[in-house]
Coordinates of C-alpha atoms in Angstrom, one line a residue:
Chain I
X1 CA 17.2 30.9 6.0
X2 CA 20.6 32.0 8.1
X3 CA 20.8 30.5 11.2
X4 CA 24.9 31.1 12.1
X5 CA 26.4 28.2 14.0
X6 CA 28.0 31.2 16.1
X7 CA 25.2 31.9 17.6
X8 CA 22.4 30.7 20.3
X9 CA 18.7 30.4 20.2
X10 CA 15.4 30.3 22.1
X11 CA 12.1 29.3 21.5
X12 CA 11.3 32.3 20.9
X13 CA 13.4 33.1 17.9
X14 CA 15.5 35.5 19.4
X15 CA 19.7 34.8 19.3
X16 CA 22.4 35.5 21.8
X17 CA 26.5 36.1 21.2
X18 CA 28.3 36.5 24.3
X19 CA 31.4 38.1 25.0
X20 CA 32.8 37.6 28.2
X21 CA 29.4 38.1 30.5
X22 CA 27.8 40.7 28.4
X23 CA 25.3 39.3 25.3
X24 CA 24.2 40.8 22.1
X25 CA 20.5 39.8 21.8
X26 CA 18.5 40.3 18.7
X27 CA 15.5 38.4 16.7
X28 CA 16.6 35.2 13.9
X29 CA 15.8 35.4 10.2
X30 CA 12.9 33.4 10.8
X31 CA 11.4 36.0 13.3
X32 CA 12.0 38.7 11.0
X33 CA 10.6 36.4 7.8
X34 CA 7.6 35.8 9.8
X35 CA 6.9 40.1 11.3
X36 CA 7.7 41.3 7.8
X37 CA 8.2 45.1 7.4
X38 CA 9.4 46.0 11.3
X39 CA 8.4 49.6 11.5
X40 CA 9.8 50.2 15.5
X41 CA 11.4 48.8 18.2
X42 CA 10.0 49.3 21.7
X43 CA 12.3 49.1 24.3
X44 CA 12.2 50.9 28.4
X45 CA 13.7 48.5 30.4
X46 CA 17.2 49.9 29.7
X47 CA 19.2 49.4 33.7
X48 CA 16.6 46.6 34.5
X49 CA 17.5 43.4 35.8
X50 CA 15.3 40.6 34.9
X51 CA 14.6 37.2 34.7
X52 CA 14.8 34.6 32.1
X53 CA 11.6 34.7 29.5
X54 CA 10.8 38.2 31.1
X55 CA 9.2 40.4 28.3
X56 CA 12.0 43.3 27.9
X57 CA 10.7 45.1 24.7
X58 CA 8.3 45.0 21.5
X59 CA 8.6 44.8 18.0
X60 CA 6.3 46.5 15.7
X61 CA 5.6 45.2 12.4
X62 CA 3.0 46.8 9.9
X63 CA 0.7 44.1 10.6
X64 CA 1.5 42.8 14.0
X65 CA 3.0 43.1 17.3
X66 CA 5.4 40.8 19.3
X67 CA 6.7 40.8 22.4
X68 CA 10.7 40.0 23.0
X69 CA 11.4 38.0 25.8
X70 CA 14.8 37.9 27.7
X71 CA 17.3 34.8 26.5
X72 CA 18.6 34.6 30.0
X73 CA 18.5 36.6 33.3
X74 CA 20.5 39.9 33.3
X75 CA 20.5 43.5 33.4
X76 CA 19.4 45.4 30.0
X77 CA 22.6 47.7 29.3
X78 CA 21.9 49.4 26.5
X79 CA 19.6 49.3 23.2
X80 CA 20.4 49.2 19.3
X81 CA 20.1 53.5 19.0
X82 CA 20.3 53.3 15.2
X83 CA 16.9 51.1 14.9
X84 CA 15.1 54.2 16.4
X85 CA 16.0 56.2 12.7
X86 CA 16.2 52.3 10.9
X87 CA 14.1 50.1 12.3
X88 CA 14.4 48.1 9.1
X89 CA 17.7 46.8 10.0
X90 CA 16.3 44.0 12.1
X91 CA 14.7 42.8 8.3
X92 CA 18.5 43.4 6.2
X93 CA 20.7 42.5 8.8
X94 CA 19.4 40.9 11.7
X95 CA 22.4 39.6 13.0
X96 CA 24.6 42.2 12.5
X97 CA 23.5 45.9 12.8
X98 CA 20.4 44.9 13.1
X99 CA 21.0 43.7 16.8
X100 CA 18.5 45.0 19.7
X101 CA 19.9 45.2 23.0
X102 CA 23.0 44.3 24.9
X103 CA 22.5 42.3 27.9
X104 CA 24.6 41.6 31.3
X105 CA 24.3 38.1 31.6
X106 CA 24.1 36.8 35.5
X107 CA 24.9 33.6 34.9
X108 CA 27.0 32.7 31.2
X109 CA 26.5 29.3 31.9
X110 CA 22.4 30.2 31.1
X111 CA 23.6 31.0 27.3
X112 CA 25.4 27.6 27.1
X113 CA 21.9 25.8 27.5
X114 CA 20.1 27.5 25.1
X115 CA 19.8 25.9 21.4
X116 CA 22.4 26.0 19.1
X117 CA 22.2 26.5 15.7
X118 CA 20.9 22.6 14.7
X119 CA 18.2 22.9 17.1
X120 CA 16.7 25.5 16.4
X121 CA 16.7 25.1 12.7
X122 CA 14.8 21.7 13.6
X123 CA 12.6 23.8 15.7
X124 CA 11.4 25.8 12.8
X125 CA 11.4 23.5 10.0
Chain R
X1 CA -8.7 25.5 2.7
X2 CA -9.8 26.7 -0.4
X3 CA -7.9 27.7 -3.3
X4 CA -8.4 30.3 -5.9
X5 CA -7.5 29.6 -9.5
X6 CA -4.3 31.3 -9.0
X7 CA -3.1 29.8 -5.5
X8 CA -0.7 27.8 -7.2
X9 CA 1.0 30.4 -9.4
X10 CA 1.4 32.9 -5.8
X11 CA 2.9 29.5 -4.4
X12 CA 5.5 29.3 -7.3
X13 CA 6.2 33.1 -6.6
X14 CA 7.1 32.3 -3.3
X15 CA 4.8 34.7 -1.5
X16 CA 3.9 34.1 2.4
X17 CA 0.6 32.4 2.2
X18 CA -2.3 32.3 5.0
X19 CA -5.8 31.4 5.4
X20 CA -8.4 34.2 5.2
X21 CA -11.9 33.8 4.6
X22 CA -11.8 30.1 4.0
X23 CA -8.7 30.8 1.0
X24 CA -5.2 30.4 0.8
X25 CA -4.3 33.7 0.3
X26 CA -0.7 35.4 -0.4
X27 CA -0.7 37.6 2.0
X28 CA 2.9 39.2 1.1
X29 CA 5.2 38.2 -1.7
X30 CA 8.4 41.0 -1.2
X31 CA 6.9 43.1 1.8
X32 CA 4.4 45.0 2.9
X33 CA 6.0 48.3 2.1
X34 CA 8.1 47.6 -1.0
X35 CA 4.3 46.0 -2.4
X36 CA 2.3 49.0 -0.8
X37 CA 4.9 51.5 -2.8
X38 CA 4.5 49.3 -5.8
X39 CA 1.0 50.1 -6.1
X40 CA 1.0 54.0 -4.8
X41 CA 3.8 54.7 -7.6
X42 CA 3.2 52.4 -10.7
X43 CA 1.0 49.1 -10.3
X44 CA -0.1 45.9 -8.9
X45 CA -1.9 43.2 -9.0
X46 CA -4.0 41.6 -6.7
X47 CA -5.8 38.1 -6.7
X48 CA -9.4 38.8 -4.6
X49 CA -11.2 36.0 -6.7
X50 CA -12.3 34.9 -3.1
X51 CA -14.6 37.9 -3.1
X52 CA -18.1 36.8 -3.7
X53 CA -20.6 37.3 -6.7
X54 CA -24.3 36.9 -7.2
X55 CA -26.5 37.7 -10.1
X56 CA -29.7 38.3 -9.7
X57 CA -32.3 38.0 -12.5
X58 CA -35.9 39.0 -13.7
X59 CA -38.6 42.0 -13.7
X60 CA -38.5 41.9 -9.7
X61 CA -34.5 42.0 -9.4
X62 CA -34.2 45.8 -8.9
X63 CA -37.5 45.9 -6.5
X64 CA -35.3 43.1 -4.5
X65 CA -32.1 44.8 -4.4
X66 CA -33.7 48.1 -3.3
X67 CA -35.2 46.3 -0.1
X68 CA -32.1 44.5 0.8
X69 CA -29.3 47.7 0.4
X70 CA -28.8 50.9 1.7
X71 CA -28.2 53.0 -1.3
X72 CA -30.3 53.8 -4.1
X73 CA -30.1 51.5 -6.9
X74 CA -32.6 53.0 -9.3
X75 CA -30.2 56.0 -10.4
X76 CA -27.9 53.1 -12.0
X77 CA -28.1 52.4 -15.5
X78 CA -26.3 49.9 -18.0
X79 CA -22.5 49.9 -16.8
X80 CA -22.8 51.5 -13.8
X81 CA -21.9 50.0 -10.2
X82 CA -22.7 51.2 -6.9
X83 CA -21.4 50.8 -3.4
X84 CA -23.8 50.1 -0.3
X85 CA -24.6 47.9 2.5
X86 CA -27.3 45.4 3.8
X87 CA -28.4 46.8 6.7
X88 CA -29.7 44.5 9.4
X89 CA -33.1 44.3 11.1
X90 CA -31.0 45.1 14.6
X91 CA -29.0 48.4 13.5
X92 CA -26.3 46.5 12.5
X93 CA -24.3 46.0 8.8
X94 CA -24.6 42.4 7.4
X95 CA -21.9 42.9 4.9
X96 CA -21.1 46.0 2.7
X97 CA -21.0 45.3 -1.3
X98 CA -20.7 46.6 -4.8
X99 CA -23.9 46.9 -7.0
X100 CA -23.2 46.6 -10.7
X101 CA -26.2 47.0 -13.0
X102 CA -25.7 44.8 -16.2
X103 CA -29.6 45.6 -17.7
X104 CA -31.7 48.7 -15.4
X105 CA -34.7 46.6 -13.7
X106 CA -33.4 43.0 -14.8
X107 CA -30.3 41.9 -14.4
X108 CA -27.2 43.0 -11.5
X109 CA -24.6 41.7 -10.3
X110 CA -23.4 41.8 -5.9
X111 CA -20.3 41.9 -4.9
X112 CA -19.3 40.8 -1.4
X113 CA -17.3 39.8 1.1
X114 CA -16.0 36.5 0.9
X115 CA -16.0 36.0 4.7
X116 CA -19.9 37.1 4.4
X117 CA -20.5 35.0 1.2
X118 CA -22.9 32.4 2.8
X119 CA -24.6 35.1 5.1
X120 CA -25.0 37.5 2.7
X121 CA -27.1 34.9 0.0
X122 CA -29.0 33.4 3.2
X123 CA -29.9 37.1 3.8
X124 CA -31.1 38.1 0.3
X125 CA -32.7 35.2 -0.3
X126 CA -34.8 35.4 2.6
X127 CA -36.0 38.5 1.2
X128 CA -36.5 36.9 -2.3
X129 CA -40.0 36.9 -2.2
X130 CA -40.4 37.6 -5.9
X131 CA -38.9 34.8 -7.1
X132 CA -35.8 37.0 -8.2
X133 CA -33.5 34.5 -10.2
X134 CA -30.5 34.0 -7.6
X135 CA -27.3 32.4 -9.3
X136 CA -24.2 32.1 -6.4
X137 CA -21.3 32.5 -9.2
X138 CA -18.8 33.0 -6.6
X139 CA -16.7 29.4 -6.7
X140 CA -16.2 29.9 -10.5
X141 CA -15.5 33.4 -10.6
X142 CA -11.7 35.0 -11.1
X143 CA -11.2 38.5 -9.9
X144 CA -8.0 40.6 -9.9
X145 CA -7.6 43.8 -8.9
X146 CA -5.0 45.6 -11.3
X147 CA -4.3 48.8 -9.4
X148 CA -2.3 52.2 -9.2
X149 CA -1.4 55.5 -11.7
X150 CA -0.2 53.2 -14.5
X151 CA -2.4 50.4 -14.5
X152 CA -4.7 51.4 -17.3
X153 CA -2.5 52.7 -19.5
X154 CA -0.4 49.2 -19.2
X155 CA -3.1 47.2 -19.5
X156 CA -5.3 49.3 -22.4
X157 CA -2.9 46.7 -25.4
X158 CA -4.8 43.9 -23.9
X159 CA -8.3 44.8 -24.7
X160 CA -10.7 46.1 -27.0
X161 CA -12.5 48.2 -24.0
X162 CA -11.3 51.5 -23.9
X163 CA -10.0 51.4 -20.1
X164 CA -8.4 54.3 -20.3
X165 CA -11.7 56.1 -20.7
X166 CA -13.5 54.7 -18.1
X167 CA -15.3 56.5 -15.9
X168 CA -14.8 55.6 -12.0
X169 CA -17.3 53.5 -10.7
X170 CA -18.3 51.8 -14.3
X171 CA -17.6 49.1 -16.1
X172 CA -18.0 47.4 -19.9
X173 CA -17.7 43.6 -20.7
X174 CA -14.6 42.7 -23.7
X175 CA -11.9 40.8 -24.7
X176 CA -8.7 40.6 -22.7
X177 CA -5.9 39.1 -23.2
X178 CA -7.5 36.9 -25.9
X179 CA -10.3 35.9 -23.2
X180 CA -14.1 37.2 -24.0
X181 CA -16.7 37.8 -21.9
X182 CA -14.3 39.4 -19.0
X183 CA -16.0 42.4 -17.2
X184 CA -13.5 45.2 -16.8
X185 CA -14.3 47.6 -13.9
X186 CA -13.0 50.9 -12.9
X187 CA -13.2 50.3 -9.1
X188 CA -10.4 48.6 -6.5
X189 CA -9.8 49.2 -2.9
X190 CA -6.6 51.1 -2.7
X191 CA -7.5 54.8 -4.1
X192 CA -4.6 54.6 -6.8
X193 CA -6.7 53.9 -9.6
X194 CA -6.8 51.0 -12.0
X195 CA -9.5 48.2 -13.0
X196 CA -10.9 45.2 -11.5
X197 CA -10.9 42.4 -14.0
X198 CA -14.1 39.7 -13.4
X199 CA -14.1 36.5 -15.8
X200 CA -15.2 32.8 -15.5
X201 CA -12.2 30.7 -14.6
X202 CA -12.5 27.9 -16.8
X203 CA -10.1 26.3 -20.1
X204 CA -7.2 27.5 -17.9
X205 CA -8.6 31.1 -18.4
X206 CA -6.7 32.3 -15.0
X207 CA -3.5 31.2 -15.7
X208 CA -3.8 32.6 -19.5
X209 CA -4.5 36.6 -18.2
X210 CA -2.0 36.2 -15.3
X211 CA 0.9 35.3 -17.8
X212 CA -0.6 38.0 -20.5
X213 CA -0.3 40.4 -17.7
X214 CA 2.8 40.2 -16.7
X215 CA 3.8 39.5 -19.7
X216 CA 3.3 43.1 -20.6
X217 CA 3.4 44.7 -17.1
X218 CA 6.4 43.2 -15.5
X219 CA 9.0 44.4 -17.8
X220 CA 7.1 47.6 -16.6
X221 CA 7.8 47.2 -12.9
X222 CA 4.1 45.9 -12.2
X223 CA 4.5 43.5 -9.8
X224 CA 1.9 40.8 -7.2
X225 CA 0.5 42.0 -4.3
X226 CA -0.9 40.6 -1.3
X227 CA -3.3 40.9 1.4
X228 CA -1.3 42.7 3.7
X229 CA -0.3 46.1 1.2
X230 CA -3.7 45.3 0.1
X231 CA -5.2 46.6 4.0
X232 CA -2.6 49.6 4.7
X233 CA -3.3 50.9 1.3
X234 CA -7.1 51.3 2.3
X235 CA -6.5 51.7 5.6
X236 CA -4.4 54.7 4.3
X237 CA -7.8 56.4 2.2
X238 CA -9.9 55.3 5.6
X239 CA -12.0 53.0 3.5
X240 CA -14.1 50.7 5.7
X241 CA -13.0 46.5 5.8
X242 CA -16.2 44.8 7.1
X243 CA -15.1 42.7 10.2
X244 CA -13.0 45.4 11.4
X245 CA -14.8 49.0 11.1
X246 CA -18.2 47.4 10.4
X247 CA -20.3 44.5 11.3
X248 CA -23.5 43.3 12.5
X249 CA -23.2 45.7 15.3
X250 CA -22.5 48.8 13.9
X251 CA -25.2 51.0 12.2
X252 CA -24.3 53.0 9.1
X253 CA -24.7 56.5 10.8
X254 CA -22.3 56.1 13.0
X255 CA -20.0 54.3 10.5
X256 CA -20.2 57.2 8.4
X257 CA -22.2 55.3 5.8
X258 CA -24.6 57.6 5.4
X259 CA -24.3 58.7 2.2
X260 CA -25.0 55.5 0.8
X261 CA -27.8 55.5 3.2
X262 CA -30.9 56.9 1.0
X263 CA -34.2 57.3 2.9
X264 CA -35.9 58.1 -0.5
X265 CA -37.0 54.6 -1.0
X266 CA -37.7 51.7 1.6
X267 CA -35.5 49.2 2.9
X268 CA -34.6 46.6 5.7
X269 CA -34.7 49.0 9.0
X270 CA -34.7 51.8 7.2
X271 CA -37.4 53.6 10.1
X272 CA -34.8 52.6 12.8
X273 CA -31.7 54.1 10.6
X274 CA -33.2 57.1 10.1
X275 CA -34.4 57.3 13.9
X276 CA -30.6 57.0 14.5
X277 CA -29.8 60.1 11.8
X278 CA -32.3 62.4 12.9
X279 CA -31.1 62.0 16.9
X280 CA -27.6 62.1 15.9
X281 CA -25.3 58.8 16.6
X282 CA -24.1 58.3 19.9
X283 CA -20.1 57.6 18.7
X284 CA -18.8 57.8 15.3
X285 CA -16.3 56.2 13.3
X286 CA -13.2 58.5 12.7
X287 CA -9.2 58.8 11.3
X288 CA -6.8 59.3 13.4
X289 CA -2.8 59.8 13.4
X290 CA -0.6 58.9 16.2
X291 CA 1.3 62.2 17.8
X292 CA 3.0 59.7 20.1
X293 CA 5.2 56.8 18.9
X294 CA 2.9 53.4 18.5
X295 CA 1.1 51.6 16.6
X296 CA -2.0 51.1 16.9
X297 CA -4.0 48.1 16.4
X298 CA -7.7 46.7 16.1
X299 CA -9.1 45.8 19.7
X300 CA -7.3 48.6 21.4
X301 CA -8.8 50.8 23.8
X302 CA -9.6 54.7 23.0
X303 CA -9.6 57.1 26.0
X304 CA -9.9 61.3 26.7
X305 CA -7.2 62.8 28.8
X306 CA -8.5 62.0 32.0
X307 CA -8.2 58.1 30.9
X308 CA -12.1 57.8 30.5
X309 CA -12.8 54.7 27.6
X310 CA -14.5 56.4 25.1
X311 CA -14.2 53.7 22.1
X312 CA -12.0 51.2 20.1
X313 CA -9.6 51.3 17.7
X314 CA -11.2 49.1 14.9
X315 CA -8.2 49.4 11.9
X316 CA -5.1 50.2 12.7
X317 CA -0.9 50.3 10.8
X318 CA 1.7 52.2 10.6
X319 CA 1.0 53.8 7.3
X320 CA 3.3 53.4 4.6
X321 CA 3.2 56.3 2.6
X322 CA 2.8 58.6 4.9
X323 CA 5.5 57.7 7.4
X324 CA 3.4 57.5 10.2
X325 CA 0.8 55.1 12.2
X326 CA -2.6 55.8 11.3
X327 CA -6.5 54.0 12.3
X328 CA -9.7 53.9 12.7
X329 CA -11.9 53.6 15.7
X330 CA -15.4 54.7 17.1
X331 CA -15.2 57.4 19.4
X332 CA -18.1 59.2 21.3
X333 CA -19.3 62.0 19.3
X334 CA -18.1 64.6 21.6
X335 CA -14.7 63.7 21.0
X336 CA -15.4 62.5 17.3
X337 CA -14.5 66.2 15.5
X338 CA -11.0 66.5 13.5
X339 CA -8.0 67.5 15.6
X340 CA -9.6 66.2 19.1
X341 CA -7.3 64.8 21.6
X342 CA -7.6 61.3 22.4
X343 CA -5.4 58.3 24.0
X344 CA -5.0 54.8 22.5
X345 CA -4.1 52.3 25.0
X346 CA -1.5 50.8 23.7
X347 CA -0.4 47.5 25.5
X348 CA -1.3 49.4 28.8
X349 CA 0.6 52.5 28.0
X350 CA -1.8 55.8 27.1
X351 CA -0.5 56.9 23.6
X352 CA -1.8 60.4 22.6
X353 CA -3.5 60.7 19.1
X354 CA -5.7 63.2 17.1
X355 CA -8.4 63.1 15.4
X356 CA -7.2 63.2 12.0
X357 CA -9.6 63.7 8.5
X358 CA -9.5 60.4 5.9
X359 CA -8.1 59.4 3.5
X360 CA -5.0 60.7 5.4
X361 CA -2.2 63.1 4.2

C-alpha cells in the first residue's frame, strides 16, 4: 500500500496536504482497501466551522458506511464536485483526484502533529 | 475459525478474507462490482462449502421432512430439489433450505444455512421420531457455486452430465473434472444461471476441480467471487438471506413465503400459518428503490410522509447493475403495495423511496 511521505495522517485513515492554511483532505489507500467499491460521497457541511474529530461527511461503500471525521479544526470550503458523477475516484486515485474536501485550517500548526507517513504505516500494519 | 477446503487457495489469490458463519470466508477478491459484473455478464465461481448438508434416510424420511418444512415435498421425484422453510412453533422461520430428492420416500438431501447448521439438525432431529437415518455431512462436504449466462456451456467439457440440459431446479450425480460421485445442480443464488457443484472433499478432491476449473474457465474470463457480489447479486433478484429478511421472528406470510407454504399436508404450526394467511399479515416484506440519494442499509428505520415508523429495512446496497440503491424491508401492509411512498431514515435524515417490484429492473 501507498502511504506518500508528503502527506499526514489520522487515526482515522484520512490524509491532509496543506498549502499555506487551507488543506486538501481525503481517505488513505488503506481506507479505501478496506470500504471497497465507494459508491457516494456524502458531504453538507460545506461553510461550517468545526472542530477537530467532528464528523464532516460520509462515505458509502456497497457494503458499508463510514463516517469522515475532520483532521483538524477549520471551516469546510468546498467539496471534490467530480466524486458526485465518479465516486470511484476515491478507489483509483485517492490521493490525487480522488480528494474529498478542502479545509480552512484554524490553526496549521494542528496538521504538524498529526502522523506522518512512518506512523501511520505502523498504525496499520 | 473454520476453514473450507479451499481457504487456502482464496488466500493465495489474495482476496479480502473475513469470518462469517464460523468460516474464513473471501469476502472480495477484485471488488464488489468488477466480481458482481463478472457473474451478470459471463461467470463466477463461488466457494459456499460452509453451507450445510444432511441426508436423511429410510421408509419414514419423506413423512419427516414433510412435518418439519413448509413446502410440499411429495410432488418431488428422483433429481428434483425444492426450496422451503422450517417453520417454527412461534410464527417464526428457523432457517430456509433446499430439498433435493435423491430416491422419492427414502432418501434426500437438506441444504442449509451454515450459520443455522447446528440449529437446524437440533430441530429436525427433535422431530425424528421415526428413527429417520440422520447423517450431518456438512464438515466434509465441498460446494461451489459456478454461476452466470456462460457457466454451463464452459463447464459442459468437464462432465459426462449433460449440464446444459438441465432443467432449473434439478440435478444428476457424474463425473467432473475426473472426480465421480459429484452432484451437479441447476440452482445458485444470484439469478444468472449456472450449477452448484456438491462432492466429498477428500484425496485433495477440492483443489483438483478448482484448478480443472479454471483451467478451462479462466482463459474464458471466469473469475472467483466472494461473499460480498455474492449478496448484491441476490439482493438485486430480492431473494431472501436468512438473518437479514427472515428469522425466528418472521412468519412466512408476511415474508412472502407463501408459495412454498402448502396447507395441503401438515406441518410444524401449520394451523397458526394459515391463521396468519386467511386474516391477512399485518406488514409485509417488500422491494424498494431509493428516489432520493442513499443507501440504504439493514437496521434502518422505514417511515410514511408524516414520519410515522412503519417498519425496517432488513437488506439493503447500492445495486450494481442497476445503477441505483435498492432493499428490502417490512412495511405495514397499507403501505406494502408497488409504487407507495415511503422514507428510510437514513443516519437521521428521511430519504424518500418507493415501493418497487423484485427482482428489480
Amino acid at each position: 500500500m501507498n502511504f506518500p511521505s508528503n502527506l499526514r495522517y489520522t487515526k482515522e485513515h484520512e490524509w491532509v496536504s496543506i498549502e499555506g492554511n487551507i488543506a486538501t483532505v481525503g481517505i488513505t489507500d488503506f481506507a479505501q482497501r478496506e470500504l471497497g467499491d465507494i459508491v457516494y460521497v456524502d458531504i453538507n457541511t460545506v461553510g461550517q466551522s468545526l472542530g477537530a474529530n467532528e464528523i464532516f461527511g460520509s462515505v458509502e461503500a456497497v457494503k458499508t458506511v463510514s463516517d469522515l471525521f475532520l483532521p483538524v479544526a477549520g471551516k469546510v470550503l468546498e467539496i471534490n464536485e467530480e466524486l458526485n458523477q465518479a465516486p470511484e475516484l476515491v478507489n483509483t486515485d485517492p490521493y490525487g483526484n480522488g480528494w474529498i474536501i478542502k479545509l480552512e485550517v484554524e490553526n496549521v500548526d494542528d496538521v504538524a502533529a498529526l502522523l506522518d507517513a512512518e506512523a501511520y504505516t505502523t498504525l496499520v500494519s | 475459525m473454520l476453514n473450507t477446503p479451499f481457504t487456502n487457495i482464496h488466500i493465495g489469490l489474495g482476496a479480502k478474507m473475513a469470518e462469517f458463519a464460523g468460516y474464513n470466508m473471501p469476502i472480495s477478491y477484485t471488488g464488489i462490482n468488477d466480481e458482481h459484473a463478472t457473474v451478470r455478464n459471463n461467470v463466477g465461481v463461488f466457494d459456499v462449502s460452509h453451507m450445510g448438508e444432511f441426508i436423511l434416510k429410510g421408509p419414514d424420511a419423506l413423512e419427516l421432512i414433510q412435518r418439519v418444512t413448509s413446502n410440499d415435498a411429495s410432488k418431488l421425484t428422483a433429481g428434483k430439489a425444492q426450496y422451503s422453510c422450517f417453520p417454527n412453533n412461534n410464527n417464526g422461520i428457523v432457517d430456509d433450505l433446499i430439498v433435493y430428492c435423491i430416491e422419492p420416500n427414502n432418501q434426500y438431501m437438506l441444504v442449509v444455512n451454515a450459520s443455522n447448521i447446528q440449529k437446524d439438525w437440533d430441530w429436525v432431529s427433535a422431530h425424528n421420531t421415526n428413527n429417520v437415518e440422520m447423517h450431518n455431512i456438512s464438515a466434509k462436504t465441498a460446494l461451489l457455486a459456478i454461476q452466470g449466462p456462460n457457466a454451463c456451456k464452459m463447464m459442459q467439457p468437464l462432465t459426462d452430465v449433460d449440464i446444459l440440459n438441465l432443467q432449473y431446479y434439478t440435478f444428476a450425480k457424474g463425473t467432473f473434472a475426473g472426480v465421480d460421485n459429484v452432484l451437479i445442480s441447476a440452482t445458485g443464488y444470484t439469478g444468472s444461471g449456472g450449477i452448484e457443484i456438491y462432492f466429498e472433499d477428500k484425496d485433495g478432491n477440492a483443489e483438483k476441480i478448482w484448478n480443472k476449473i479454471f483451467e478451462v474457465g479462466g482463459p474464458q474470463g471466469m473469475k472467483p467471487i466472494g461473499l460480498g457480489a455474492r449478496d448484491t447479486l441476490r439482493l438485486e433478484m430480492g431473494y431472501c438471506l436468512y438473518g437479514n429478511d427472515i428469522d425466528d421472528t418472521t412468519n412466512p406470510i408476511e415474508a412472502g413465503l407463501g408459495w412454498i407454504t402448502k396447507f395441503t399436508k401438515d406441518f410444524v404450526n401449520a394451523e397458526a400459518i394459515k391463521a396468519i394467511k386467511a386474516e391477512g399479515p399485518k406488514r409485509k416484506l417488500v422491494g424498494f428503490e431509493m428516489i432520493d440519494k442513499g443507501i440504504p442499509r439493514h437496521g434502518y428505520i422505514i417511515k410514511d410522509a408524516g414520519g410515522n415508523e412503519i417498519g425496517v429495512v432488513t437488506s439493503g446496497t447500492q445495486a450494481p447493475s442497476l445503477n441505483k440503491a435498492v432493499g428490502l424491508g417490512y412495511v405495514a401492509t397499507e403501505l406494502s403495495a408497488i409504487d407507495s411512498e415511503i422514507f428510510i431514515d437514513v443516519r437521521g435524515r428521511l430519504l424518500k423511496a418507493k415501493v418497487a417490484k423484485a427482482p428489480f429492473a
